[in-house]
Coordinates of C-alpha atoms in Angstrom, one line a residue:
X1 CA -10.1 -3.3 30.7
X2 CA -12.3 -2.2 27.8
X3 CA -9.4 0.1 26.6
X4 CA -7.0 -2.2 26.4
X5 CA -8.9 -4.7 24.4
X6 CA -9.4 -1.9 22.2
X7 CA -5.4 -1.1 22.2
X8 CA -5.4 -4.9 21.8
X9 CA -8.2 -4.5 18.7
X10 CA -6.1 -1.9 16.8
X11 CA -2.6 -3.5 17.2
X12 CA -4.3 -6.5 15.8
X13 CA -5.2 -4.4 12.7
X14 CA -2.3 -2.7 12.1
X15 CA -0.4 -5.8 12.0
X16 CA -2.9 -7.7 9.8
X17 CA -2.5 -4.3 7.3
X18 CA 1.0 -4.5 7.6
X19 CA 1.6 -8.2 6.4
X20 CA -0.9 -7.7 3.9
X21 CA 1.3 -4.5 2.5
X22 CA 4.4 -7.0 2.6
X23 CA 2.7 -9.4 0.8
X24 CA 1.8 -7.7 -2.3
X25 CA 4.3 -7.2 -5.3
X26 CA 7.2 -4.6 -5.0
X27 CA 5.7 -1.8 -6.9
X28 CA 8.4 1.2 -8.1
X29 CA 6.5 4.2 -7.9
X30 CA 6.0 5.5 -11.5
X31 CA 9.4 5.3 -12.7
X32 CA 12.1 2.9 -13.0
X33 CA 15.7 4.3 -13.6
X34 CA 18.9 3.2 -15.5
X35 CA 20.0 0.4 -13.5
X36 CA 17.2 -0.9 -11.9
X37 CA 15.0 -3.9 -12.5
X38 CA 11.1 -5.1 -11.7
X39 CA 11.0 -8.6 -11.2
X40 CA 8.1 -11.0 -11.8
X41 CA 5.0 -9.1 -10.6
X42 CA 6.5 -6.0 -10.0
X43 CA 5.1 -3.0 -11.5
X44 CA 5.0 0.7 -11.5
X45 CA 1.7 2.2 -11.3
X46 CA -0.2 6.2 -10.9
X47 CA -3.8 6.5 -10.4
X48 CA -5.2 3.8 -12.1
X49 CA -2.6 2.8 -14.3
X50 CA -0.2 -0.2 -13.7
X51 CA 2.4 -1.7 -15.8
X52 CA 3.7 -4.9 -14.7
X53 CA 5.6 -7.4 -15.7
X54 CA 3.5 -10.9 -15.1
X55 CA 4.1 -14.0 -14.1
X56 CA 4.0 -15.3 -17.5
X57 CA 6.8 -13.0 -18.7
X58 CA 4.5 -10.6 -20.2
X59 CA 5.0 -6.9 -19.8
X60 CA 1.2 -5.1 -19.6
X61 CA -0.1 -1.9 -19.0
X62 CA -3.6 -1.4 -17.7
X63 CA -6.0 1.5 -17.5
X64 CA -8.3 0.7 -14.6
X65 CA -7.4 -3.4 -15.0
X66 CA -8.6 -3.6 -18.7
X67 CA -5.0 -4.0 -21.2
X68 CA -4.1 -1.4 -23.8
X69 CA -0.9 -2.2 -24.5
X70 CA 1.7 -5.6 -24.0
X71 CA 4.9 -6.5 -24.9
X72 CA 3.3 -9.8 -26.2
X73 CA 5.7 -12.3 -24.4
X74 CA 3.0 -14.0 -22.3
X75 CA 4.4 -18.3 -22.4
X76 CA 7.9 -17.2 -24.0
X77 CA 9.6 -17.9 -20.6
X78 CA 9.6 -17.8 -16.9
X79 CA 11.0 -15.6 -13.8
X80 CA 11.6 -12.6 -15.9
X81 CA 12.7 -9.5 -14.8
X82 CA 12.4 -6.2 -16.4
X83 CA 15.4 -4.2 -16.8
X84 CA 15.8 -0.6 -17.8
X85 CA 19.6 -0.7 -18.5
X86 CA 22.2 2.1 -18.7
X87 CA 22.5 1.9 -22.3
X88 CA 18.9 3.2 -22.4
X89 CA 17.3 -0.1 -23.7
X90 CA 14.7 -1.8 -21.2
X91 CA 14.9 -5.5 -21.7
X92 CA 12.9 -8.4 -19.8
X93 CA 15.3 -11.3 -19.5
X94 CA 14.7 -14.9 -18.1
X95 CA 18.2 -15.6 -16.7
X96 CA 20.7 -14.8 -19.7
X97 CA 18.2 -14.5 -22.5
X98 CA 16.5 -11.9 -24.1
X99 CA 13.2 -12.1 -24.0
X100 CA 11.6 -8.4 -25.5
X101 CA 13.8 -5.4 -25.6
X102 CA 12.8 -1.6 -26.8
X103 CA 16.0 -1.5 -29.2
X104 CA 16.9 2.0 -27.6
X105 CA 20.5 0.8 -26.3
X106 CA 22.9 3.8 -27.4
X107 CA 25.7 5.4 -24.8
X108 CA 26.0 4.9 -21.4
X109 CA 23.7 7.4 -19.1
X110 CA 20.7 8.3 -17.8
X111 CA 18.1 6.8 -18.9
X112 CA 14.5 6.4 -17.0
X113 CA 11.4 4.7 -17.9
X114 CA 8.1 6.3 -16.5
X115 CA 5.0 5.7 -16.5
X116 CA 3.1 9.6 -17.4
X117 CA -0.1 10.9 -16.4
X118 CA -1.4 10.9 -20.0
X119 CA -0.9 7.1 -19.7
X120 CA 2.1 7.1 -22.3
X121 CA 5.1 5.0 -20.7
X122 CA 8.4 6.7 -22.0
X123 CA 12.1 6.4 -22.0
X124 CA 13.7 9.5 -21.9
X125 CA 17.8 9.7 -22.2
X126 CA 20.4 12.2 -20.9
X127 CA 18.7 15.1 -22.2
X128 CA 15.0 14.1 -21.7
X129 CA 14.4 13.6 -24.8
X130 CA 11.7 10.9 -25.7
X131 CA 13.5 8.0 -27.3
X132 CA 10.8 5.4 -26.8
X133 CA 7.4 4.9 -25.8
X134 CA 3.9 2.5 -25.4
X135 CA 2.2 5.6 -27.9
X136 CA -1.1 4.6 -25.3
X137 CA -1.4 8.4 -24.5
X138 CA -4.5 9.7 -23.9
X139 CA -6.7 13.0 -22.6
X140 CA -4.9 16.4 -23.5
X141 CA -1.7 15.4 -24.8
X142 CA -1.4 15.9 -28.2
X143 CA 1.9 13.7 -28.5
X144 CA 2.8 12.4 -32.3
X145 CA 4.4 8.9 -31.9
X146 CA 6.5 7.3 -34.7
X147 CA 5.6 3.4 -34.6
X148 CA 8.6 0.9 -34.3
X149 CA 8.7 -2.7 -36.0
X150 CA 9.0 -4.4 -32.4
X151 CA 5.1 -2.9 -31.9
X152 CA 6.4 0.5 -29.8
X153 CA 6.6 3.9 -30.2
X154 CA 8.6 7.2 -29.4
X155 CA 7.9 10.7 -29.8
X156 CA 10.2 13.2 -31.7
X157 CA 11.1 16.4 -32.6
X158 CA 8.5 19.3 -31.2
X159 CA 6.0 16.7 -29.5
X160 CA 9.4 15.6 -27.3
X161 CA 9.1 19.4 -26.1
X162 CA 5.7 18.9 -25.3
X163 CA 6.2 16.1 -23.2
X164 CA 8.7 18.6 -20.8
X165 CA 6.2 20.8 -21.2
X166 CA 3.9 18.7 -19.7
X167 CA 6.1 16.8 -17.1
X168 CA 8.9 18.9 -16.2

């Protein structure tokens, strides 16, 4: 008897765990490639790093829950979802309309957004080369960013090789 309130106990847990899993926000790993899309509350994430797209449209990264970078779209809309299309622009819509986009749209390809270890989020294209980024790196990696007028970033030139270097 006492086992199998204890079997009882533990199948009682691991279903409790289990629905809280499903309940929580789809979260992408640490990358999100050409094609695919976060909707509200998702997020990719690594370590303590998370960069979501809220319920209030706004796209946020977080070191340890504390904001170092955002898209600056919180109120502009509702239900958005975060696109990273396979022109190499990553867009967060609300239906039909644009809502903030990277401005990185070229050819057809390749394209992936990740979230790095130094913190940095990053589009790379075809030949993983950096063609956009938060420029919220941090630690080790000496990375030069070259700001944009839509408040982002993206490396160039030698530092692109130093971001293979680093993440091959």
């Amino acid at each position: 008897m006492a086992s199998f309130l204890s079997l009882r106990t533990i199948l009682l847990l691991s279903t409790a765990a289990l629905m809280s899993l499903l309940a929580t926000p789809v979260s992408a790993a640490d990358r999100l490639n050409a094609g695919q899309s976060l909707g509200t509350g998702g997020s990719l994430a690594l370590g303590g790093y998370i960069f979501k797209i809220q319920a209030d449209c706004n796209l946020v990264l977080y070191d340890n829950n504390r904001a170092v970078w955002a898209s600056g779209t919180n109120g502009r809309a509702t239900d958005c979802i975060l696109s990273m299309q396979r022109d190499g622009n990553l867009v967060i819509y609300s239906g039909s309309r644009v809502i903030w986009a990277s401005n990185t749209n070229r050819q057809s390809g390749n394209y992936y957004l990740i979230l790095q270890r130094d913190r940095n989020v990053v589009i790379y294209d075809n030949s993983n080369n950096a063609i956009w980024a938060t420029g919220t790196n941090v630690g080790n990696a000496a990375i030069a960013v070259i700001p944009h007028n839509n408040g982002t970033a993206a490396a160039s030139g030698a530092q692109q090789n130093k971001v293979r270097e680093l993440y091959p």
